[in-house]
Structures are given as C-alpha cells and as structure tokens.
Amino acid sequence: MFVAATLALLATLALTLVRALKGPTVFDRALAANTVGTVAVLLLAVMEFLTGRPDFLDLAIVYGLLNVVGTIAVLKFFRYGDLGEPGEGPEDR
Amino acid sequence: MSPADAISWALLAAGGVSCVLGAVGLLRMPDFFTRMHAASVVDTVGAGLILLGLMVQAGLTLVTVKLVVIGLLIFFTSPTASHALARAALARGLEPKLADGGAPSKP
C-alpha cells in the first residue's frame, strides 16, 4: 500500500525534474523546485510508515519550512537582482 | 484487510494518482501561469489525500498530530509561495499567453 504511494511520489518527482530541466523561464524552475520540496515532504511522511521510524515526520516538518523559505529567497533574488545589503532598507531602494 | 486499511489504501491511491496527474499537467501545460495550476493540484489534492490516508492508518496517536501539523504547514505555505512566484514572474515581465493573441479580455 505504502509502496504504491511511494512509487507514485517518485514518478511525480521524475516528471517535476523533467520540467525543472526543460523549463524555459527561470520561474518554471523555481516552480519545479517548490513542487519537488512538497513531494519530498510527502515522501518523508510515507517513508515514516514504510520503515516505522517516527522521526521522519519531524524531518518532513523541518523540510517543509525550509522549502518555503528557500523559494521565497530565490524569488526575491530573481526579482530584485540581489538579496539586499544589510544597511539598505526598503525605504532607500 | 480491515476497513481502516481499505479506507487508507483508497485515500493513498487517490493521492498518488492526483500527484502524478499534477506532475503530468506541469509538463504538458503551454504557459508558466497554467503550469502553476497544475503544480497546485499536487500541493493541495495530492498532499491532502496522502496525508489523510496516513492519518487513517495511524489512528489517534502523536503521529497523527504530526501529520496534522504537516497538513497545516502545506495548507498555509503553499499558496504563499505560489503567490510570491506569480508576483515575481509578473514583475519580471513574464506575460501570460492569452487566447486571442494578447487582446485585452472582453468583459
């Protein structure tokens, strides 16, 4: 049962990676990276039931948080060209 | 095959299928903004069904609490990331591909 879910998630990962490699614009790649992160969280949750180790769920929570922060940081970099110097606030951009 | 197993098996199968469908949509959609539709299918339906299937399997334990936390996490952060992605794309001048060649959509 869990093996079927794992295989489906691995297939999703493969298709998302194809989009990441093929994506014409850089935002397709950011979208693919975001989807890979979400599917990785699901894969961790399913693996927790396959191997019976409860600590995978904590990993999944942390990975979900990191994924969002990473996506937002990458998007800020694409939009403004840099992540901003420490002294440079929004008012003096 | 107790009823709980049958229910969680059905939920997991449906979640897996919707994940794969979302990924196929991610590949086949012509334009970036339509691909975001497909990617959000994976985030919402796929994640929701798979987590529900695991919750049914886990019963009322700490594992289910963690699965609920993961579900809430995906529920709140995935739209935020998609919103930021769309705004960044628009700010960078990535125009959506309109049906009739860029004419403004009639009311």
mmCIF file of C-alpha atoms in Angstrom:
data_model
loop_
_atom_site.group_PDB
_atom_site.id
_atom_site.type_symbol
_atom_site.label_atom_id
_atom_site.label_comp_id
_atom_site.label_asym_id
_atom_site.label_seq_id
_atom_site.Cartn_x
_atom_site.Cartn_y
_atom_site.Cartn_z
ATOM 1 C CA MET A 1 0.000 0.000 0.000
ATOM 2 C CA PHE A 2 2.733 2.386 1.006
ATOM 3 C CA VAL A 3 4.970 1.080 -1.759
ATOM 4 C CA ALA A 4 2.332 2.142 -4.307
ATOM 5 C CA ALA A 5 2.195 5.626 -2.799
ATOM 6 C CA THR A 6 5.989 5.801 -2.776
ATOM 7 C CA LEU A 7 6.172 4.801 -6.440
ATOM 8 C CA ALA A 8 3.564 7.423 -7.360
ATOM 9 C CA LEU A 9 5.532 10.080 -5.499
ATOM 10 C CA LEU A 10 8.778 9.008 -7.180
ATOM 11 C CA ALA A 11 7.058 9.253 -10.570
ATOM 12 C CA THR A 12 5.869 12.745 -9.634
ATOM 13 C CA LEU A 13 9.430 13.653 -8.677
ATOM 14 C CA ALA A 14 10.752 12.394 -12.006
ATOM 15 C CA LEU A 15 8.187 14.371 -14.017
ATOM 16 C CA THR A 16 8.849 17.502 -11.954
ATOM 17 C CA LEU A 17 12.595 17.147 -12.540
ATOM 18 C CA VAL A 18 11.947 16.920 -16.279
ATOM 19 C CA ARG A 19 10.055 20.199 -16.057
ATOM 20 C CA ALA A 20 12.882 21.700 -13.985
ATOM 21 C CA LEU A 21 15.436 20.765 -16.664
ATOM 22 C CA LYS A 22 13.233 21.741 -19.593
ATOM 23 C CA GLY A 23 11.620 24.859 -18.108
ATOM 24 C CA PRO A 24 12.276 27.805 -20.484
ATOM 25 C CA THR A 25 11.957 30.563 -17.918
ATOM 26 C CA VAL A 26 13.730 30.651 -14.577
ATOM 27 C CA PHE A 27 10.356 30.803 -12.816
ATOM 28 C CA ASP A 28 9.430 27.371 -14.190
ATOM 29 C CA ARG A 29 12.477 26.062 -12.438
ATOM 30 C CA ALA A 30 11.527 27.829 -9.218
ATOM 31 C CA LEU A 31 8.037 26.335 -9.506
ATOM 32 C CA ALA A 32 9.513 22.876 -10.094
ATOM 33 C CA ALA A 33 11.811 23.311 -7.090
ATOM 34 C CA ASN A 34 8.839 24.246 -4.931
ATOM 35 C CA THR A 35 6.908 21.173 -6.115
ATOM 36 C CA VAL A 36 9.933 18.931 -5.501
ATOM 37 C CA GLY A 37 10.037 20.253 -1.942
ATOM 38 C CA THR A 38 6.389 19.458 -1.305
ATOM 39 C CA VAL A 39 6.695 15.991 -2.824
ATOM 40 C CA ALA A 40 9.783 15.383 -0.686
ATOM 41 C CA VAL A 41 7.763 16.208 2.417
ATOM 42 C CA LEU A 42 5.117 13.690 1.343
ATOM 43 C CA LEU A 43 7.771 11.102 0.545
ATOM 44 C CA LEU A 44 9.232 11.519 4.036
ATOM 45 C CA ALA A 45 5.791 11.074 5.590
ATOM 46 C CA VAL A 46 5.156 7.874 3.610
ATOM 47 C CA MET A 47 8.649 6.558 4.329
ATOM 48 C CA GLU A 48 7.921 7.014 8.027
ATOM 49 C CA PHE A 49 5.186 4.399 7.681
ATOM 50 C CA LEU A 50 7.291 2.114 5.465
ATOM 51 C CA THR A 51 10.275 1.951 7.801
ATOM 52 C CA GLY A 52 8.333 2.533 11.023
ATOM 53 C CA ARG A 53 10.674 5.266 12.300
ATOM 54 C CA PRO A 54 8.677 8.142 13.842
ATOM 55 C CA ASP A 55 11.465 10.737 13.476
ATOM 56 C CA PHE A 56 10.912 11.065 9.717
ATOM 57 C CA LEU A 57 7.828 13.209 10.381
ATOM 58 C CA ASP A 58 9.914 15.788 12.229
ATOM 59 C CA LEU A 59 12.247 15.843 9.250
ATOM 60 C CA ALA A 60 9.248 16.385 6.980
ATOM 61 C CA ILE A 61 8.062 19.378 9.012
ATOM 62 C CA VAL A 62 11.513 20.995 9.003
ATOM 63 C CA TYR A 63 11.952 20.282 5.307
ATOM 64 C CA GLY A 64 8.575 21.864 4.528
ATOM 65 C CA LEU A 65 9.569 25.032 6.367
ATOM 66 C CA LEU A 66 12.975 25.198 4.693
ATOM 67 C CA ASN A 67 11.418 24.666 1.293
ATOM 68 C CA VAL A 68 9.181 27.727 1.601
ATOM 69 C CA VAL A 69 11.931 29.961 2.951
ATOM 70 C CA GLY A 70 14.226 28.840 0.126
ATOM 71 C CA THR A 71 11.620 29.505 -2.543
ATOM 72 C CA ILE A 72 10.875 32.984 -1.205
ATOM 73 C CA ALA A 73 14.613 33.822 -1.009
ATOM 74 C CA VAL A 74 15.208 32.628 -4.572
ATOM 75 C CA LEU A 75 12.238 34.633 -5.798
ATOM 76 C CA LYS A 76 13.491 37.762 -4.058
ATOM 77 C CA PHE A 77 16.843 37.253 -5.732
ATOM 78 C CA PHE A 78 15.237 36.893 -9.165
ATOM 79 C CA ARG A 79 13.038 39.926 -8.696
ATOM 80 C CA TYR A 80 15.493 42.467 -7.281
ATOM 81 C CA GLY A 81 18.719 41.085 -8.675
ATOM 82 C CA ASP A 82 20.222 40.774 -5.181
ATOM 83 C CA LEU A 83 19.162 39.914 -1.646
ATOM 84 C CA GLY A 84 19.868 43.442 -0.417
ATOM 85 C CA GLU A 85 22.780 44.699 1.688
ATOM 86 C CA PRO A 86 22.322 44.894 5.496
ATOM 87 C CA GLY A 87 22.208 48.707 5.551
ATOM 88 C CA GLU A 88 19.844 49.063 2.603
ATOM 89 C CA GLY A 89 16.225 49.147 3.853
ATOM 90 C CA PRO A 90 13.099 49.211 1.655
ATOM 91 C CA GLU A 91 12.842 52.969 2.014
ATOM 92 C CA ASP A 92 16.172 53.727 0.345
ATOM 93 C CA ARG A 93 15.925 51.243 -2.518
ATOM 94 C CA MET B 1 -7.958 -6.063 5.093
ATOM 95 C CA SER B 2 -9.717 -4.175 7.865
ATOM 96 C CA PRO B 3 -11.953 -1.206 6.895
ATOM 97 C CA ALA B 4 -9.303 1.245 8.146
ATOM 98 C CA ASP B 5 -6.762 -0.328 5.791
ATOM 99 C CA ALA B 6 -9.226 -0.223 2.901
ATOM 100 C CA ILE B 7 -10.013 3.445 3.503
ATOM 101 C CA SER B 8 -6.373 4.452 3.840
ATOM 102 C CA TRP B 9 -5.470 2.368 0.792
ATOM 103 C CA ALA B 10 -8.125 4.173 -1.273
ATOM 104 C CA LEU B 11 -7.004 7.594 0.008
ATOM 105 C CA LEU B 12 -3.352 6.852 -0.669
ATOM 106 C CA ALA B 13 -4.130 5.574 -4.172
ATOM 107 C CA ALA B 14 -6.216 8.661 -4.952
ATOM 108 C CA GLY B 15 -3.484 10.930 -3.545
ATOM 109 C CA GLY B 16 -0.802 9.192 -5.585
ATOM 110 C CA VAL B 17 -2.851 9.384 -8.770
ATOM 111 C CA SER B 18 -3.587 13.088 -8.275
ATOM 112 C CA CYS B 19 0.110 13.749 -7.582
ATOM 113 C CA VAL B 20 1.082 12.078 -10.851
ATOM 114 C CA LEU B 21 -1.718 13.904 -12.716
ATOM 115 C CA GLY B 22 -0.482 17.226 -11.349
ATOM 116 C CA ALA B 23 3.043 16.439 -12.454
ATOM 117 C CA VAL B 24 1.858 15.430 -15.939
ATOM 118 C CA GLY B 25 -0.063 18.720 -16.079
ATOM 119 C CA LEU B 26 3.112 20.503 -15.018
ATOM 120 C CA LEU B 27 4.795 19.098 -18.116
ATOM 121 C CA ARG B 28 2.049 19.490 -20.664
ATOM 122 C CA MET B 29 0.709 22.971 -19.882
ATOM 123 C CA PRO B 30 1.783 25.545 -22.534
ATOM 124 C CA ASP B 31 2.419 28.551 -20.314
ATOM 125 C CA PHE B 32 4.033 29.305 -16.945
ATOM 126 C CA PHE B 33 0.854 30.509 -15.267
ATOM 127 C CA THR B 34 -1.115 27.448 -16.401
ATOM 128 C CA ARG B 35 1.675 25.260 -15.055
ATOM 129 C CA MET B 36 1.123 26.849 -11.671
ATOM 130 C CA HIS B 37 -2.431 25.483 -11.770
ATOM 131 C CA ALA B 38 -1.082 22.003 -12.346
ATOM 132 C CA ALA B 39 1.575 22.340 -9.657
ATOM 133 C CA SER B 40 -1.014 23.491 -7.123
ATOM 134 C CA VAL B 41 -3.012 20.314 -7.827
ATOM 135 C CA VAL B 42 -0.057 18.356 -6.427
ATOM 136 C CA ASP B 43 0.213 20.673 -3.423
ATOM 137 C CA THR B 44 -3.438 20.591 -2.422
ATOM 138 C CA VAL B 45 -5.246 17.436 -3.566
ATOM 139 C CA GLY B 46 -2.227 15.136 -3.677
ATOM 140 C CA ALA B 47 -0.812 16.200 -0.338
ATOM 141 C CA GLY B 48 -4.231 16.325 1.313
ATOM 142 C CA LEU B 49 -5.306 12.843 0.257
ATOM 143 C CA ILE B 50 -1.981 11.202 1.060
ATOM 144 C CA LEU B 51 -1.819 12.829 4.500
ATOM 145 C CA LEU B 52 -5.438 11.838 5.166
ATOM 146 C CA GLY B 53 -4.646 8.278 4.157
ATOM 147 C CA LEU B 54 -1.693 8.220 6.553
ATOM 148 C CA MET B 55 -3.781 9.726 9.350
ATOM 149 C CA VAL B 56 -6.394 6.986 8.961
ATOM 150 C CA GLN B 57 -3.586 4.458 9.103
ATOM 151 C CA ALA B 58 -2.008 5.999 12.195
ATOM 152 C CA GLY B 59 -5.155 6.388 14.314
ATOM 153 C CA LEU B 60 -5.222 8.760 17.296
ATOM 154 C CA THR B 61 -1.519 8.935 18.195
ATOM 155 C CA LEU B 62 1.274 11.515 18.240
ATOM 156 C CA VAL B 63 1.995 10.526 14.638
ATOM 157 C CA THR B 64 -1.415 11.830 13.602
ATOM 158 C CA VAL B 65 -0.723 15.126 15.387
ATOM 159 C CA LYS B 66 2.481 15.499 13.397
ATOM 160 C CA LEU B 67 0.634 14.653 10.178
ATOM 161 C CA VAL B 68 -1.934 17.358 11.007
ATOM 162 C CA VAL B 69 0.924 19.816 11.567
ATOM 163 C CA ILE B 70 2.406 18.893 8.168
ATOM 164 C CA GLY B 71 -1.026 19.301 6.572
ATOM 165 C CA LEU B 72 -1.463 22.750 8.114
ATOM 166 C CA LEU B 73 2.070 23.673 7.066
ATOM 167 C CA ILE B 74 1.405 22.762 3.439
ATOM 168 C CA PHE B 75 -2.046 24.366 3.659
ATOM 169 C CA PHE B 76 -0.626 27.750 4.669
ATOM 170 C CA THR B 77 2.750 27.916 2.966
ATOM 171 C CA SER B 78 1.970 26.534 -0.480
ATOM 172 C CA PRO B 79 -0.383 29.366 -1.513
ATOM 173 C CA THR B 80 2.078 31.904 -0.138
ATOM 174 C CA ALA B 81 4.890 30.501 -2.235
ATOM 175 C CA SER B 82 2.674 30.340 -5.335
ATOM 176 C CA HIS B 83 1.577 33.939 -4.778
ATOM 177 C CA ALA B 84 5.156 35.137 -4.425
ATOM 178 C CA LEU B 85 6.104 33.132 -7.515
ATOM 179 C CA ALA B 86 3.344 34.680 -9.634
ATOM 180 C CA ARG B 87 4.160 38.212 -8.479
ATOM 181 C CA ALA B 88 7.849 37.743 -9.147
ATOM 182 C CA ALA B 89 7.093 36.400 -12.628
ATOM 183 C CA LEU B 90 4.764 39.294 -13.416
ATOM 184 C CA ALA B 91 7.230 41.831 -12.024
ATOM 185 C CA ARG B 92 9.873 40.389 -14.297
ATOM 186 C CA GLY B 93 7.522 40.928 -17.256
ATOM 187 C CA LEU B 94 6.502 37.331 -17.921
ATOM 188 C CA GLU B 95 3.206 37.917 -19.720
ATOM 189 C CA PRO B 96 0.578 35.136 -19.597
ATOM 190 C CA LYS B 97 -0.201 33.689 -23.032
ATOM 191 C CA LEU B 98 -3.720 34.983 -23.796
ATOM 192 C CA ALA B 99 -6.167 33.106 -26.059
ATOM 193 C CA ASP B 100 -6.671 35.726 -28.815
ATOM 194 C CA GLY B 101 -3.125 36.905 -29.173
ATOM 195 C CA GLY B 102 -2.871 39.451 -26.362
ATOM 196 C CA ALA B 103 -6.062 41.450 -26.898
ATOM 197 C CA PRO B 104 -7.475 42.539 -23.521
ATOM 198 C CA SER B 105 -10.144 40.137 -22.304
ATOM 199 C CA LYS B 106 -13.620 41.452 -23.102
ATOM 200 C CA PRO B 107 -15.947 41.933 -20.037
#
